[in-house]
Amino acid sequence: MTKGKIGIFDSGVGGLTVAREVIKLLPLESIVYLGDTARVPYGTKSSLTVTKFSAQALNFLQTRGVKLIVIACNTVSALSLSSLKKNFSLPIVGVLKPGAEKAVNTTRRGVIGVIGTEATIRSRAYPKIIKSINPKIKVRERSCPLLVPLVEEGWLKEKVTYSVVSFYLRPLLKKRIDTLILGCTHYPLLKSVIQEIVGEKIVLIDSAREVAKQVRKILKEENMLRDFKDWSGKNVSQHQFFVTDRPEKFSSLTKVFLGKNINGNVQKISLE
Ligand code: DGL
């Protein structure tokens, strides 16, 4: 089982921010990434639709010999994780719990802010998890639907980006949050703009790193961690990337999201 790969699923390209941390922490593991680029965004869709699309994606990943699946998408983790866990026997890791736990351990005043897609915020999944860890903590949420298109456009530091981020965050700042969960795959790329707007005293929680740690923990516990090189001492990890539409567009965005080019190593598949 150490030989199996780690499956990473996202609605599109954003989950590469999670893949990046998994690869960094577990460099000997191989990744199979699937981005449902034909049907992105998920953040505006209903729970029923998101769960149906996600089950199709997980079925595909299972055919690629994965030993564990990471749901990199906050929207899927918020809306569909429990249903997916019921229907698939592989270990499945969502992104909400690791981020929520980190936030609970970080907050000083007990007021945590959460930003995410419309569907994530509508689901109230973050407050539910946070309150299950510590019911005294107050959670203040805000959906930020314009941030995903801004990031996909590559507008990470434009004037308009500052204006939009500041418009969304101002009401949260008034609510005296001291910790802010970046509850969407795309937001880590806006970290410096967000930090500048909220000020140094507010701690930003990027769940990607926490998710990678959680993956390592599970693989270790289940004796599935690949922590050895091959007989010649080489790292033989190999990553594969699949999308459901426009592989060239995905390739062009990997530099920003994954931190490196993958030189066209992207295959188009169909989930329907
Ligand atoms: N991946 C989604 C998330 O983290 C953002 C993009 C979308 O709406 O599909 O919530």
Short mmCIF file of C-alpha atoms and ligand atoms in Angstrom, two decimals:
data_model
loop_
_atom_site.label_atom_id
_atom_site.label_comp_id
_atom_site.label_asym_id
_atom_site.label_seq_id
_atom_site.Cartn_x
_atom_site.Cartn_y
_atom_site.Cartn_z
CA MET A 1 0.00 0.00 0.00
CA THR A 2 2.97 2.40 0.40
CA LYS A 3 3.16 2.26 -3.39
CA GLY A 4 -0.27 3.82 -3.98
CA LYS A 5 -0.52 7.48 -4.89
CA ILE A 6 -2.16 10.36 -3.11
CA GLY A 7 -5.26 11.54 -4.95
CA ILE A 8 -6.02 15.24 -4.79
CA PHE A 9 -9.36 16.52 -6.01
CA ASP A 10 -10.46 20.09 -6.61
CA SER A 11 -13.09 21.87 -8.67
CA GLY A 12 -10.29 23.33 -10.78
CA VAL A 13 -6.79 24.70 -10.54
CA GLY A 14 -6.98 26.12 -7.00
CA GLY A 15 -6.31 22.80 -5.27
CA LEU A 16 -2.75 23.01 -6.55
CA THR A 17 -2.07 25.25 -3.54
CA VAL A 18 -2.79 22.15 -1.43
CA ALA A 19 -0.86 19.83 -3.78
CA ARG A 20 2.12 22.15 -3.43
CA GLU A 21 2.21 21.70 0.37
CA VAL A 22 1.66 17.93 0.14
CA ILE A 23 4.55 17.61 -2.32
CA LYS A 24 6.74 19.83 -0.10
CA LEU A 25 6.05 17.80 3.06
CA LEU A 26 5.99 14.36 1.42
CA PRO A 27 8.48 14.59 -1.44
CA LEU A 28 8.69 10.83 -1.94
CA GLU A 29 4.96 10.41 -2.55
CA SER A 30 3.38 10.52 -6.00
CA ILE A 31 0.30 12.65 -6.59
CA VAL A 32 -2.66 12.16 -8.92
CA TYR A 33 -4.41 15.52 -9.23
CA LEU A 34 -7.87 15.94 -10.69
CA GLY A 35 -9.37 19.36 -11.40
CA ASP A 36 -12.94 19.48 -12.70
CA THR A 37 -12.19 22.48 -14.90
CA ALA A 38 -15.22 21.87 -17.14
CA ARG A 39 -17.63 22.49 -14.26
CA VAL A 40 -15.77 24.98 -12.06
CA PRO A 41 -16.85 27.01 -10.07
CA TYR A 42 -18.44 24.75 -7.47
CA GLY A 43 -18.75 27.66 -5.02
CA THR A 44 -21.96 28.91 -6.63
CA LYS A 45 -23.66 25.50 -6.91
CA SER A 46 -26.06 23.52 -4.72
CA SER A 47 -25.01 20.84 -2.31
CA LEU A 48 -26.71 18.14 -4.40
CA THR A 49 -24.82 19.08 -7.56
CA VAL A 50 -21.47 19.43 -5.79
CA THR A 51 -21.89 16.01 -4.16
CA LYS A 52 -22.83 14.39 -7.48
CA PHE A 53 -19.82 15.91 -9.29
CA SER A 54 -17.47 15.01 -6.43
CA ALA A 55 -18.58 11.36 -6.34
CA GLN A 56 -17.83 11.11 -10.07
CA ALA A 57 -14.39 12.60 -9.44
CA LEU A 58 -13.61 10.20 -6.61
CA ASN A 59 -14.71 7.25 -8.74
CA PHE A 60 -12.17 8.35 -11.32
CA LEU A 61 -9.37 8.75 -8.77
CA GLN A 62 -10.07 5.27 -7.43
CA THR A 63 -9.35 3.83 -10.87
CA ARG A 64 -5.86 5.43 -10.69
CA GLY A 65 -4.74 3.35 -7.72
CA VAL A 66 -4.80 5.97 -4.98
CA LYS A 67 -4.35 5.03 -1.32
CA LEU A 68 -5.86 8.22 0.13
CA ILE A 69 -7.82 11.14 -1.28
CA VAL A 70 -7.47 14.78 -0.31
CA ILE A 71 -10.49 16.96 -0.99
CA ALA A 72 -8.56 20.17 -1.62
CA CYS A 73 -11.69 22.16 -2.40
CA ASN A 74 -13.23 23.96 0.59
CA THR A 75 -16.65 23.96 -1.06
CA VAL A 76 -16.63 20.17 -1.53
CA SER A 77 -15.24 19.66 1.98
CA ALA A 78 -18.01 21.85 3.39
CA LEU A 79 -20.92 20.42 1.41
CA SER A 80 -20.09 16.82 0.56
CA LEU A 81 -17.39 15.35 2.82
CA SER A 82 -19.67 13.30 5.05
CA SER A 83 -21.57 11.84 2.09
CA LEU A 84 -18.30 10.98 0.28
CA LYS A 85 -16.89 9.34 3.41
CA LYS A 86 -20.01 7.16 3.63
CA ASN A 87 -19.75 6.05 0.03
CA PHE A 88 -16.02 5.48 -0.39
CA SER A 89 -13.89 3.17 1.71
CA LEU A 90 -10.54 4.93 1.17
CA PRO A 91 -9.27 7.43 3.74
CA ILE A 92 -10.57 10.87 2.70
CA VAL A 93 -9.11 14.09 4.09
CA GLY A 94 -11.04 17.35 3.84
CA VAL A 95 -9.55 20.81 4.27
CA LEU A 96 -11.93 22.30 6.83
CA LYS A 97 -11.04 20.46 10.02
CA PRO A 98 -7.25 20.93 9.90
CA GLY A 99 -7.70 24.69 9.29
CA ALA A 100 -10.41 25.01 11.95
CA GLU A 101 -8.25 23.23 14.56
CA LYS A 102 -5.32 25.49 13.80
CA ALA A 103 -7.55 28.57 14.12
CA VAL A 104 -8.96 27.41 17.47
CA ASN A 105 -5.42 26.93 18.77
CA THR A 106 -4.39 30.34 17.46
CA THR A 107 -7.18 32.72 18.53
CA ARG A 108 -6.47 34.84 21.61
CA ARG A 109 -9.79 36.67 21.99
CA GLY A 110 -11.92 33.73 20.80
CA VAL A 111 -13.25 35.47 17.69
CA ILE A 112 -12.43 33.77 14.40
CA GLY A 113 -13.23 35.15 10.94
CA VAL A 114 -13.86 32.86 7.96
CA ILE A 115 -13.92 33.81 4.31
CA GLY A 116 -14.93 31.43 1.52
CA THR A 117 -17.17 30.86 -1.47
CA GLU A 118 -20.87 31.53 -1.28
CA ALA A 119 -21.64 27.77 -0.91
CA THR A 120 -19.05 27.23 1.83
CA ILE A 121 -20.36 30.14 3.89
CA ARG A 122 -24.00 29.21 3.26
CA SER A 123 -23.32 25.68 4.58
CA ARG A 124 -22.14 27.04 7.97
CA ALA A 125 -19.71 24.12 8.00
CA TYR A 126 -16.82 26.12 9.51
CA PRO A 127 -18.81 27.42 12.53
CA LYS A 128 -20.13 23.90 13.13
CA ILE A 129 -16.64 22.38 13.23
CA ILE A 130 -15.16 25.25 15.27
CA LYS A 131 -17.98 25.11 17.82
CA SER A 132 -17.63 21.32 18.09
CA ILE A 133 -14.01 21.91 19.16
CA ASN A 134 -14.77 24.86 21.45
CA PRO A 135 -18.39 26.07 21.78
CA LYS A 136 -17.31 29.38 23.34
CA ILE A 137 -15.59 30.64 20.23
CA LYS A 138 -17.42 33.21 18.11
CA VAL A 139 -17.26 32.80 14.34
CA ARG A 140 -17.80 35.68 11.90
CA GLU A 141 -18.17 34.71 8.25
CA ARG A 142 -18.22 36.43 4.88
CA SER A 143 -18.44 35.05 1.37
CA CYS A 144 -16.13 36.68 -1.15
CA PRO A 145 -17.34 35.55 -4.59
CA LEU A 146 -15.19 37.95 -6.60
CA LEU A 147 -11.87 36.69 -5.26
CA VAL A 148 -11.76 33.41 -7.23
CA PRO A 149 -12.08 35.13 -10.65
CA LEU A 150 -9.52 37.77 -9.63
CA VAL A 151 -6.96 35.09 -8.76
CA GLU A 152 -7.70 33.06 -11.89
CA GLU A 153 -7.10 36.23 -13.88
CA GLY A 154 -3.69 36.48 -12.22
CA TRP A 155 -4.62 39.81 -10.61
CA LEU A 156 -2.87 39.13 -7.33
CA LYS A 157 -1.69 42.64 -6.50
CA GLU A 158 -3.70 44.96 -8.74
CA LYS A 159 -5.41 48.04 -7.36
CA VAL A 160 -8.82 46.52 -7.97
CA THR A 161 -7.79 43.45 -5.93
CA TYR A 162 -6.95 45.67 -2.94
CA SER A 163 -10.31 47.43 -3.28
CA VAL A 164 -12.33 44.21 -3.49
CA VAL A 165 -10.48 42.49 -0.63
CA SER A 166 -10.84 45.56 1.53
CA PHE A 167 -14.58 45.83 0.73
CA TYR A 168 -15.12 42.22 1.83
CA LEU A 169 -12.96 42.35 4.95
CA ARG A 170 -13.95 45.69 6.46
CA PRO A 171 -17.14 44.35 8.15
CA LEU A 172 -15.18 41.41 9.61
CA LEU A 173 -12.58 43.75 11.09
CA LYS A 174 -15.33 45.65 12.88
CA LYS A 175 -16.31 42.37 14.55
CA ARG A 176 -12.93 42.20 16.30
CA ILE A 177 -11.66 38.96 14.79
CA ASP A 178 -8.06 38.11 15.68
CA THR A 179 -7.69 35.08 13.41
CA LEU A 180 -8.87 34.70 9.83
CA ILE A 181 -9.34 31.38 8.04
CA LEU A 182 -8.64 31.56 4.31
CA GLY A 183 -11.45 29.12 3.52
CA CYS A 184 -10.94 28.73 -0.21
CA THR A 185 -8.21 27.18 -2.36
CA HIS A 186 -7.52 30.48 -4.12
CA TYR A 187 -7.08 32.77 -1.14
CA PRO A 188 -3.54 31.75 -0.10
CA LEU A 189 -2.41 33.49 -3.28
CA LEU A 190 -3.85 36.74 -1.93
CA LYS A 191 -2.20 36.31 1.45
CA SER A 192 0.05 39.33 1.24
CA VAL A 193 -2.77 41.64 0.11
CA ILE A 194 -5.09 40.29 2.81
CA GLN A 195 -2.41 40.62 5.50
CA GLU A 196 -1.70 44.19 4.43
CA ILE A 197 -5.40 45.06 4.70
CA VAL A 198 -6.15 43.32 8.01
CA GLY A 199 -2.85 44.31 9.64
CA GLU A 200 -0.13 42.26 11.29
CA LYS A 201 -2.11 41.52 14.45
CA ILE A 202 -4.61 39.28 12.70
CA VAL A 203 -3.27 35.78 12.09
CA LEU A 204 -4.12 34.26 8.71
CA ILE A 205 -4.80 30.53 8.62
CA ASP A 206 -3.90 28.78 5.40
CA SER A 207 -5.14 25.21 5.77
CA ALA A 208 -2.94 23.73 3.02
CA ARG A 209 0.04 23.13 5.33
CA GLU A 210 -2.19 21.67 8.05
CA VAL A 211 -3.82 19.36 5.51
CA ALA A 212 -0.43 18.08 4.38
CA LYS A 213 0.46 17.31 8.02
CA GLN A 214 -2.85 15.47 8.44
CA VAL A 215 -2.13 13.38 5.32
CA ARG A 216 1.29 12.44 6.70
CA LYS A 217 -0.25 11.48 10.05
CA ILE A 218 -2.89 9.21 8.49
CA LEU A 219 -0.45 7.53 6.10
CA LYS A 220 1.93 6.88 8.99
CA GLU A 221 -0.81 5.43 11.20
CA GLU A 222 -2.04 3.19 8.39
CA ASN A 223 1.50 2.08 7.46
CA MET A 224 1.03 3.58 4.02
CA LEU A 225 3.68 6.29 4.15
CA ARG A 226 6.25 6.13 1.40
CA ASP A 227 9.37 7.27 3.23
CA PHE A 228 12.04 5.41 1.33
CA LYS A 229 13.78 5.93 -1.99
CA ASP A 230 14.19 3.12 -4.52
CA TRP A 231 17.11 0.66 -4.37
CA SER A 232 19.36 3.03 -6.31
CA GLY A 233 18.66 5.85 -3.85
CA LYS A 234 16.57 7.80 -6.37
CA ASN A 235 13.33 9.62 -5.61
CA VAL A 236 10.96 7.92 -8.05
CA SER A 237 7.88 9.99 -7.28
CA GLN A 238 5.80 10.86 -10.33
CA HIS A 239 2.91 13.26 -10.43
CA GLN A 240 -0.04 13.10 -12.82
CA PHE A 241 -2.52 15.86 -13.57
CA PHE A 242 -6.00 15.37 -15.02
CA VAL A 243 -8.61 17.96 -15.94
CA THR A 244 -12.05 17.83 -17.52
CA ASP A 245 -11.51 20.78 -19.89
CA ARG A 246 -8.81 23.00 -21.39
CA PRO A 247 -5.57 21.36 -20.23
CA GLU A 248 -3.56 24.20 -21.80
CA LYS A 249 -5.27 26.78 -19.58
CA PHE A 250 -4.56 24.60 -16.51
CA SER A 251 -0.90 24.23 -17.56
CA SER A 252 -0.53 27.97 -17.92
CA LEU A 253 -1.74 28.53 -14.34
CA THR A 254 0.46 25.92 -12.61
CA LYS A 255 3.38 28.32 -12.18
CA VAL A 256 1.21 30.56 -10.00
CA PHE A 257 -0.70 27.86 -8.08
CA LEU A 258 1.83 25.03 -7.80
CA GLY A 259 4.95 27.14 -7.88
CA LYS A 260 6.36 25.36 -10.93
CA ASN A 261 5.58 24.58 -14.55
CA ILE A 262 4.44 21.08 -15.37
CA ASN A 263 5.25 21.42 -19.06
CA GLY A 264 2.03 20.18 -20.58
CA ASN A 265 1.88 17.04 -18.39
CA VAL A 266 -1.93 17.38 -18.15
CA GLN A 267 -4.47 14.95 -19.58
CA LYS A 268 -8.09 15.68 -20.37
CA ILE A 269 -10.67 13.17 -19.17
CA SER A 270 -14.46 13.03 -18.94
CA LEU A 271 -16.35 12.36 -15.72
CA GLU A 272 -19.84 12.03 -17.24
N1 DGL B 1 -12.07 25.30 -4.97
C1 DGL B 1 -13.12 26.17 -4.52
C2 DGL B 1 -13.03 26.29 -2.98
O1 DGL B 1 -12.01 26.08 -2.37
C3 DGL B 1 -13.03 27.55 -5.17
C4 DGL B 1 -13.40 27.53 -6.64
C5 DGL B 1 -14.83 27.08 -6.91
O2 DGL B 1 -15.78 27.82 -6.57
O3 DGL B 1 -14.99 25.98 -7.43
O4 DGL B 1 -14.03 26.57 -2.36
#
